[in-house]
mmCIF file of C-alpha atoms in Angstrom:
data_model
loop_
_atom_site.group_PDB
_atom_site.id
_atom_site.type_symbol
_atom_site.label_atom_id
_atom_site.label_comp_id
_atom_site.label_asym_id
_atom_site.label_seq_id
_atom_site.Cartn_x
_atom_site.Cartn_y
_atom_site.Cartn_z
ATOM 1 C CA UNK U 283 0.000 0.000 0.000
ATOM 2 C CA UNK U 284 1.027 3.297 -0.656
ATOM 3 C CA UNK U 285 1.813 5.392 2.197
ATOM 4 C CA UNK U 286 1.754 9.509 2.580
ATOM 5 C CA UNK U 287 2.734 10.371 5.920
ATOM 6 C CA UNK U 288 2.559 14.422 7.308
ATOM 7 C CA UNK U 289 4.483 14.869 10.280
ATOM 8 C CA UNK U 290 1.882 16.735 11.935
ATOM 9 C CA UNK U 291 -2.164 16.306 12.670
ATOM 10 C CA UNK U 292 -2.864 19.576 14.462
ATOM 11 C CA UNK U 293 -0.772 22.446 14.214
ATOM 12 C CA UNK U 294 -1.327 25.746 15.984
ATOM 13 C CA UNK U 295 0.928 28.725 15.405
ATOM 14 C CA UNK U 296 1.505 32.144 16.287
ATOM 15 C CA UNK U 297 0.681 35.354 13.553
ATOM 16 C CA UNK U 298 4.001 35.693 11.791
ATOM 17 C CA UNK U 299 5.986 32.746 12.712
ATOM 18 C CA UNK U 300 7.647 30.173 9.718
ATOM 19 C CA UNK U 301 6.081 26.967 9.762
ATOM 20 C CA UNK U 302 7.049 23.708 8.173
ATOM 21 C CA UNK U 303 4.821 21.037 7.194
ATOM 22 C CA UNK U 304 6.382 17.932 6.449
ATOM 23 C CA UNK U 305 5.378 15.236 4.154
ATOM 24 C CA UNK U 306 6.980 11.671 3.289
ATOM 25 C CA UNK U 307 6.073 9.092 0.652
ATOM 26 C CA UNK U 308 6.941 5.510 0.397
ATOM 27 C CA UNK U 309 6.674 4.302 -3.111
ATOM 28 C CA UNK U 310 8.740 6.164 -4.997
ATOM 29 C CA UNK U 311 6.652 8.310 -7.052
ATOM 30 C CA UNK U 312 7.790 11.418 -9.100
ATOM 31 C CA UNK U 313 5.275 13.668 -8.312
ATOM 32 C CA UNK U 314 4.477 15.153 -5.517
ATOM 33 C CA UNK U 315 1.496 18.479 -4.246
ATOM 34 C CA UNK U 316 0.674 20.422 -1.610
ATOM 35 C CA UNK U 317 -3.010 21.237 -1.430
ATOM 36 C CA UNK U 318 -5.336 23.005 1.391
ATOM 37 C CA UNK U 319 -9.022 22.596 1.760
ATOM 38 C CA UNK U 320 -11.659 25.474 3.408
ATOM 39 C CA UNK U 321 -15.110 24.628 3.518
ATOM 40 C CA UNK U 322 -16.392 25.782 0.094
ATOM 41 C CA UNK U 323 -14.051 25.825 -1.508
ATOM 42 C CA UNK U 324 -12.613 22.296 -2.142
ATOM 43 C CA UNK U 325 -9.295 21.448 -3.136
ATOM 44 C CA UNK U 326 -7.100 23.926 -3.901
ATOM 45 C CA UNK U 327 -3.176 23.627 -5.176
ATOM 46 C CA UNK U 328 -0.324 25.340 -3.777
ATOM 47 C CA UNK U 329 2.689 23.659 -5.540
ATOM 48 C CA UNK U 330 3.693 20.300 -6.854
ATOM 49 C CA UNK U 331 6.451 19.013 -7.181
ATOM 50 C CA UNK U 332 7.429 16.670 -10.337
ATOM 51 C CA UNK U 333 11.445 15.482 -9.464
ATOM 52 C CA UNK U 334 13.943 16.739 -7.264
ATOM 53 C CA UNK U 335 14.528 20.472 -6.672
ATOM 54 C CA UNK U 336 12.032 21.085 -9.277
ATOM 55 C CA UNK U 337 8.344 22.851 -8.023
ATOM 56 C CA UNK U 338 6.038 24.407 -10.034
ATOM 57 C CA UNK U 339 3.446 27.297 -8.533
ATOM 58 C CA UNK U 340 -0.251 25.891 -8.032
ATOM 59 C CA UNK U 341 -3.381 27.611 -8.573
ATOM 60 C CA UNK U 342 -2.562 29.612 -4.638
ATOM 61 C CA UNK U 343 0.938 29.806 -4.491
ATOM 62 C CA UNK U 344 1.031 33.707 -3.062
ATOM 63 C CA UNK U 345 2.595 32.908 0.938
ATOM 64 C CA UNK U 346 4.116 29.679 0.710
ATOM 65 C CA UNK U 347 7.026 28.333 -0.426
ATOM 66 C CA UNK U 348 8.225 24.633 -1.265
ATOM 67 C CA UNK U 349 11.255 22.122 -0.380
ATOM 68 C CA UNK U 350 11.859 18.780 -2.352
ATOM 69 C CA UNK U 351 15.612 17.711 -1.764
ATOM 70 C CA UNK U 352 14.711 13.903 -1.506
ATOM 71 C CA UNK U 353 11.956 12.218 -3.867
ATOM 72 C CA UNK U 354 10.317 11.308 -0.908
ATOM 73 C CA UNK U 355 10.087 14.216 1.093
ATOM 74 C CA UNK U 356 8.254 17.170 0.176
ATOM 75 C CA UNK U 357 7.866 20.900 2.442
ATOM 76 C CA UNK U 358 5.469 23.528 2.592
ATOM 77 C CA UNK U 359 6.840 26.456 4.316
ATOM 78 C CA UNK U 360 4.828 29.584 5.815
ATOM 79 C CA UNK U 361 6.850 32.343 5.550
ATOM 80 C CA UNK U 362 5.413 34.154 7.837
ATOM 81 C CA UNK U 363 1.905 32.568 8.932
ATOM 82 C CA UNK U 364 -0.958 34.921 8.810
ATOM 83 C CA UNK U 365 -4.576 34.164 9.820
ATOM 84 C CA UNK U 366 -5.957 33.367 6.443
ATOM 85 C CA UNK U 367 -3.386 30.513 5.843
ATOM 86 C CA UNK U 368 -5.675 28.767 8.907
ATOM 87 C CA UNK U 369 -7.087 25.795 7.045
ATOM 88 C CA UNK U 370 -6.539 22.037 6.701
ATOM 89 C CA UNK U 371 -3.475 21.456 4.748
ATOM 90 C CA UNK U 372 -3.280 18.128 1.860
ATOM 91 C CA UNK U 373 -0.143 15.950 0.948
ATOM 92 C CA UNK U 374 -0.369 14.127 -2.111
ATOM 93 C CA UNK U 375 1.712 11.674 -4.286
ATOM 94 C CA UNK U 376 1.843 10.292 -7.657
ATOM 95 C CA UNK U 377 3.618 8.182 -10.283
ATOM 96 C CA UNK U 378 2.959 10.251 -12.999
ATOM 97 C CA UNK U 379 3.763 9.951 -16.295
ATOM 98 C CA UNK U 380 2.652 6.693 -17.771
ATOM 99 C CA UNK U 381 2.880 5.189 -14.409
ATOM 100 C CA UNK U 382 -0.502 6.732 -13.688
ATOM 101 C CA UNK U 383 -1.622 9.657 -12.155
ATOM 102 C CA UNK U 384 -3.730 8.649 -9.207
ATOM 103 C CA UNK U 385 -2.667 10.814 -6.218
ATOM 104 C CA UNK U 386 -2.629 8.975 -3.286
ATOM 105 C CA UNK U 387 -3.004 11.762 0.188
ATOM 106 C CA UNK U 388 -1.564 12.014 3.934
ATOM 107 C CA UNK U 389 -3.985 12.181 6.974
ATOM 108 C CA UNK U 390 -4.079 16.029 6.677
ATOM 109 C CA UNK U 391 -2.619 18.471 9.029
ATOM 110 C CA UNK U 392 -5.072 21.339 10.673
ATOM 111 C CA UNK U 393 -3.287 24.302 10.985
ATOM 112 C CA UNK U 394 -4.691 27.031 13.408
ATOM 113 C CA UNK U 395 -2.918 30.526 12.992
ATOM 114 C CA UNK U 396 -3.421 33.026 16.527
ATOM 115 C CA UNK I 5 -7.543 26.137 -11.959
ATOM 116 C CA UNK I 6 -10.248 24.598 -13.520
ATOM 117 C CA UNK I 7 -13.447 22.682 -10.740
ATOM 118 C CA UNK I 8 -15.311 19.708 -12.277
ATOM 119 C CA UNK I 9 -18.783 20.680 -11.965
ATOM 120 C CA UNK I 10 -19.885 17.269 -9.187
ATOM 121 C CA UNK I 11 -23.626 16.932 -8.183
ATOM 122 C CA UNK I 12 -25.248 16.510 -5.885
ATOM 123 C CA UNK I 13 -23.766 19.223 -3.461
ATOM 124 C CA UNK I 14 -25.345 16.892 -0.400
ATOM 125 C CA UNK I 15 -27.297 14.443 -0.298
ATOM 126 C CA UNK I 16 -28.989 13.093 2.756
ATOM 127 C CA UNK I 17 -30.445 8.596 2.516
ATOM 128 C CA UNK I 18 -31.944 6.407 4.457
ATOM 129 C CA UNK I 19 -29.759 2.999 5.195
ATOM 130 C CA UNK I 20 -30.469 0.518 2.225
ATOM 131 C CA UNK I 21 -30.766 3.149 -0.486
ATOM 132 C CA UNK I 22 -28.645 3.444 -3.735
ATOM 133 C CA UNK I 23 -26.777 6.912 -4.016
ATOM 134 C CA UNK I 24 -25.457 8.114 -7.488
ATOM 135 C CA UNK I 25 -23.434 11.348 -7.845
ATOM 136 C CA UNK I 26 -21.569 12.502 -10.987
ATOM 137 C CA UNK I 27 -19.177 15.249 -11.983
ATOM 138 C CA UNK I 28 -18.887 17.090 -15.540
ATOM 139 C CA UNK I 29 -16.296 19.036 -16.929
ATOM 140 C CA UNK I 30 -16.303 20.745 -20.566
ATOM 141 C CA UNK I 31 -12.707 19.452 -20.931
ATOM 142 C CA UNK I 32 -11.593 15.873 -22.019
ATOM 143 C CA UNK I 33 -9.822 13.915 -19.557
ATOM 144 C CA UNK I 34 -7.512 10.467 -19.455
ATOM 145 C CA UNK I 35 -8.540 9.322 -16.093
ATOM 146 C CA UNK I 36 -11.014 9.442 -14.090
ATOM 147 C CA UNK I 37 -11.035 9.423 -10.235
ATOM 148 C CA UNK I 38 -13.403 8.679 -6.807
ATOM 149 C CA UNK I 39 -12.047 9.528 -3.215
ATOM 150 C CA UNK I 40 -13.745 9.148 -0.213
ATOM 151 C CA UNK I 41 -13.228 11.779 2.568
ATOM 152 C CA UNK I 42 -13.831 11.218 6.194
ATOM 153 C CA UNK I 43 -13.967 14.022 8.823
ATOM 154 C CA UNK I 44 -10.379 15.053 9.943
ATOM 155 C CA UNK I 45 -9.012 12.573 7.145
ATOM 156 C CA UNK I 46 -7.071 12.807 4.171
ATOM 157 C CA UNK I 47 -9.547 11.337 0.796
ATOM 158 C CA UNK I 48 -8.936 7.883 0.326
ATOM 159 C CA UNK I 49 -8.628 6.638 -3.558
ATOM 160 C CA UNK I 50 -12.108 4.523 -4.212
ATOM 161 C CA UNK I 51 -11.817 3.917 -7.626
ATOM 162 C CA UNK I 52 -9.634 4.765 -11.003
ATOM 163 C CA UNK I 53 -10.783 5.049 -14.411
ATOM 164 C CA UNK I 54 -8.546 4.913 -17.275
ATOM 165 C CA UNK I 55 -10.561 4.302 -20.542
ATOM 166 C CA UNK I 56 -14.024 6.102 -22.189
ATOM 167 C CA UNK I 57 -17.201 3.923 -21.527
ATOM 168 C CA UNK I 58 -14.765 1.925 -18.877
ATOM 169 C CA UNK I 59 -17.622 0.556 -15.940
ATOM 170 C CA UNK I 60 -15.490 -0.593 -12.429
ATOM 171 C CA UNK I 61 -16.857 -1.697 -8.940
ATOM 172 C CA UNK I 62 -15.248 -1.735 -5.662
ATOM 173 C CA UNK I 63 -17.656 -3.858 -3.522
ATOM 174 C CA UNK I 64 -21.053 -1.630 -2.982
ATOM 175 C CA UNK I 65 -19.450 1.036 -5.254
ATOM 176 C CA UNK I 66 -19.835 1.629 -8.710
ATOM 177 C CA UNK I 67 -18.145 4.558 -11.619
ATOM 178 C CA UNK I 68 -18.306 5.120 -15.340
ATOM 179 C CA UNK I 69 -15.858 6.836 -17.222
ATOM 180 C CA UNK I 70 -18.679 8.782 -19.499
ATOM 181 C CA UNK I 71 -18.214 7.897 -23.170
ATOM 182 C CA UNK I 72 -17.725 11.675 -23.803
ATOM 183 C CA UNK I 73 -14.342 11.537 -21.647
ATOM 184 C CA UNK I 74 -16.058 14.457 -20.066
ATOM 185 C CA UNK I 75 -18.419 13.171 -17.216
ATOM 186 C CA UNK I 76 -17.930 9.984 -14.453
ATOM 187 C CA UNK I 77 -20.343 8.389 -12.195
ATOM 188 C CA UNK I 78 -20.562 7.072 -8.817
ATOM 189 C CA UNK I 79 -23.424 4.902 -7.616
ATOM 190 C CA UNK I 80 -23.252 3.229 -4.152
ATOM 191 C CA UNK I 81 -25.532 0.351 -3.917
ATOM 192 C CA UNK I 82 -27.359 -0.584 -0.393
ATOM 193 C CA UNK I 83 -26.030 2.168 1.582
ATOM 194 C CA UNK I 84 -24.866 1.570 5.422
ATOM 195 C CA UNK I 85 -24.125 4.025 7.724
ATOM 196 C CA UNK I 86 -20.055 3.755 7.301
ATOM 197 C CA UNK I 87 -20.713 5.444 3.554
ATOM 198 C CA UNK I 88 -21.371 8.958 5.084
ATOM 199 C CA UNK I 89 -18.203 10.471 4.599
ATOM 200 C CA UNK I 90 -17.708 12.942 1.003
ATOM 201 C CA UNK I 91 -17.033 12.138 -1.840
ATOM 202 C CA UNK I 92 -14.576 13.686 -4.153
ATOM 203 C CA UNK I 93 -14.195 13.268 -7.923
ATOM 204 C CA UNK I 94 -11.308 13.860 -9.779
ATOM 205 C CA UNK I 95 -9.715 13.862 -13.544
ATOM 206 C CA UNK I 96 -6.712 14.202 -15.175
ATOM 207 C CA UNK I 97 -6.890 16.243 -18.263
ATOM 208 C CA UNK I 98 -6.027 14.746 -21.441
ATOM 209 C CA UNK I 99 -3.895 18.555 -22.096
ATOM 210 C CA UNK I 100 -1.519 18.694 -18.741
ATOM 211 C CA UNK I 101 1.934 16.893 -18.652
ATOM 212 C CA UNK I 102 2.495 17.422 -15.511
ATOM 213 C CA UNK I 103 -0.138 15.244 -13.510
ATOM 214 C CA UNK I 104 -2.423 17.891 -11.901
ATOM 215 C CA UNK I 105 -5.547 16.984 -11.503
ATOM 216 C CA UNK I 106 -8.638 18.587 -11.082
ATOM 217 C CA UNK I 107 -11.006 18.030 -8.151
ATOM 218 C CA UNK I 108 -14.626 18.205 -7.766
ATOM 219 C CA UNK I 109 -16.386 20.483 -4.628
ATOM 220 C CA UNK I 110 -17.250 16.777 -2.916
ATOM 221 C CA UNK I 111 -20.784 15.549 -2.575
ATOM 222 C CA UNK I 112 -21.641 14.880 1.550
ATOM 223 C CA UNK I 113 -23.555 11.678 2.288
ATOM 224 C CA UNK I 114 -25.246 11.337 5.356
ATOM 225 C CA UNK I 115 -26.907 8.392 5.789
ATOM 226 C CA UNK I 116 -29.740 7.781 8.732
ATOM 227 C CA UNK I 117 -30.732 4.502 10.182
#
């Protein structure tokens, strides 16, 4: 089975801090995304990633910024959390390619900004 | 980026009843997609679709890769009250090369005794 693992479930942080979320994949897929979800407004992306040191802006990109140094491990950085970035944050993997693009996701992590 | 239009927004069964939900798009896609969200969870991959008219089951659960390429179907036969959850469909567009795909808005199923 393929396994996305985010280091954190709940997450509270201060106005202004940097925070890392950290995400690890098993199966050695190529691709890798950041997503968060707010009620109403489904899925939306922040950055993928599709090989080492290589990121591409999502659809929300505008506050975060991205780390891939290993295939298997894939940050989202706050550069300075703000309110609005409070929301329920998505890891997601994928072959990609002709291997198949079904993205396979973490357990989530709920960040709360104060 | 682009939302695949999914219906129904919510919809609310008694246990025993079939559910169907779909999800439109006007662009073609290569694959087709069903997750299953649970409260606090990350969505769970239900079924893939790969190929136009292509008709898959997963136990109670049922999706059609629309002959169009632009539509897919879920139906969940006999519901129970573990299906209440939401469900999420997603495609891959025939146009990206990078392997985005696009998500639906999720369709909540709550299911009563």
């Amino acid at each position: 089975d393929v396994k996305v693992t985010q280091s954190s479930r709940y997450l509270v942080k201060r106005t202004g801090e940097k925070v890392f979320l950290e995400c690890v994949q098993d199966m050695d897929h190529e691709n890798m995304f950041w997503y968060r979800q707010d009620p109403g407004l489904g899925l939306r992306l922040i950055y993928f990633s599709y090989d080492v040191k290589m990121k591409e802006k999502g659809d929300i990109p505008e506050g975060y910024s991205v780390s891939r140094e290993k295939k298997e491990r894939f940050s989202l950085i706050l550069e300075s959390a703000s309110t609005n970035q409070t929301s329920m944050y998505l890891c997601a993997s994928s072959r990609g390619g002709t291997g198949g693009n079904e993205a396979f996701f973490g357990q989530g992590t709920r960040l709360t900004v104060v | 980026g682009q939302q695949l239009n999914q219906s129904p927004q919510s919809m609310f069964i008694q246990e025993g009843e079939d559910v169907s939900m779909n999800c439109t798009s006007s662009s073609i896609f290569n694959t087709w997609l069903w997750y299953k969200q649970e409260p606090g969870e990350g969505p769970v991959l239900l079924i893939a679709l790969y190929k136009a008219g292509e008709l898959t089951s997963n136990g109670r659960l049922t999706a059609q890769f629309g002959i169009t390429r632009k539509d897919s179907f879920l139906n969940i036969s006999a519901s129970i009250p573990s299906d209440v959850g939401i469900y999420f469909c997603a495609g891959h567009m025939t146009t990206d090369s990078w392997g985005k795909l696009q998500f639906g808005a999720g369709t909540q199923v709550v299911v009563t005794p």
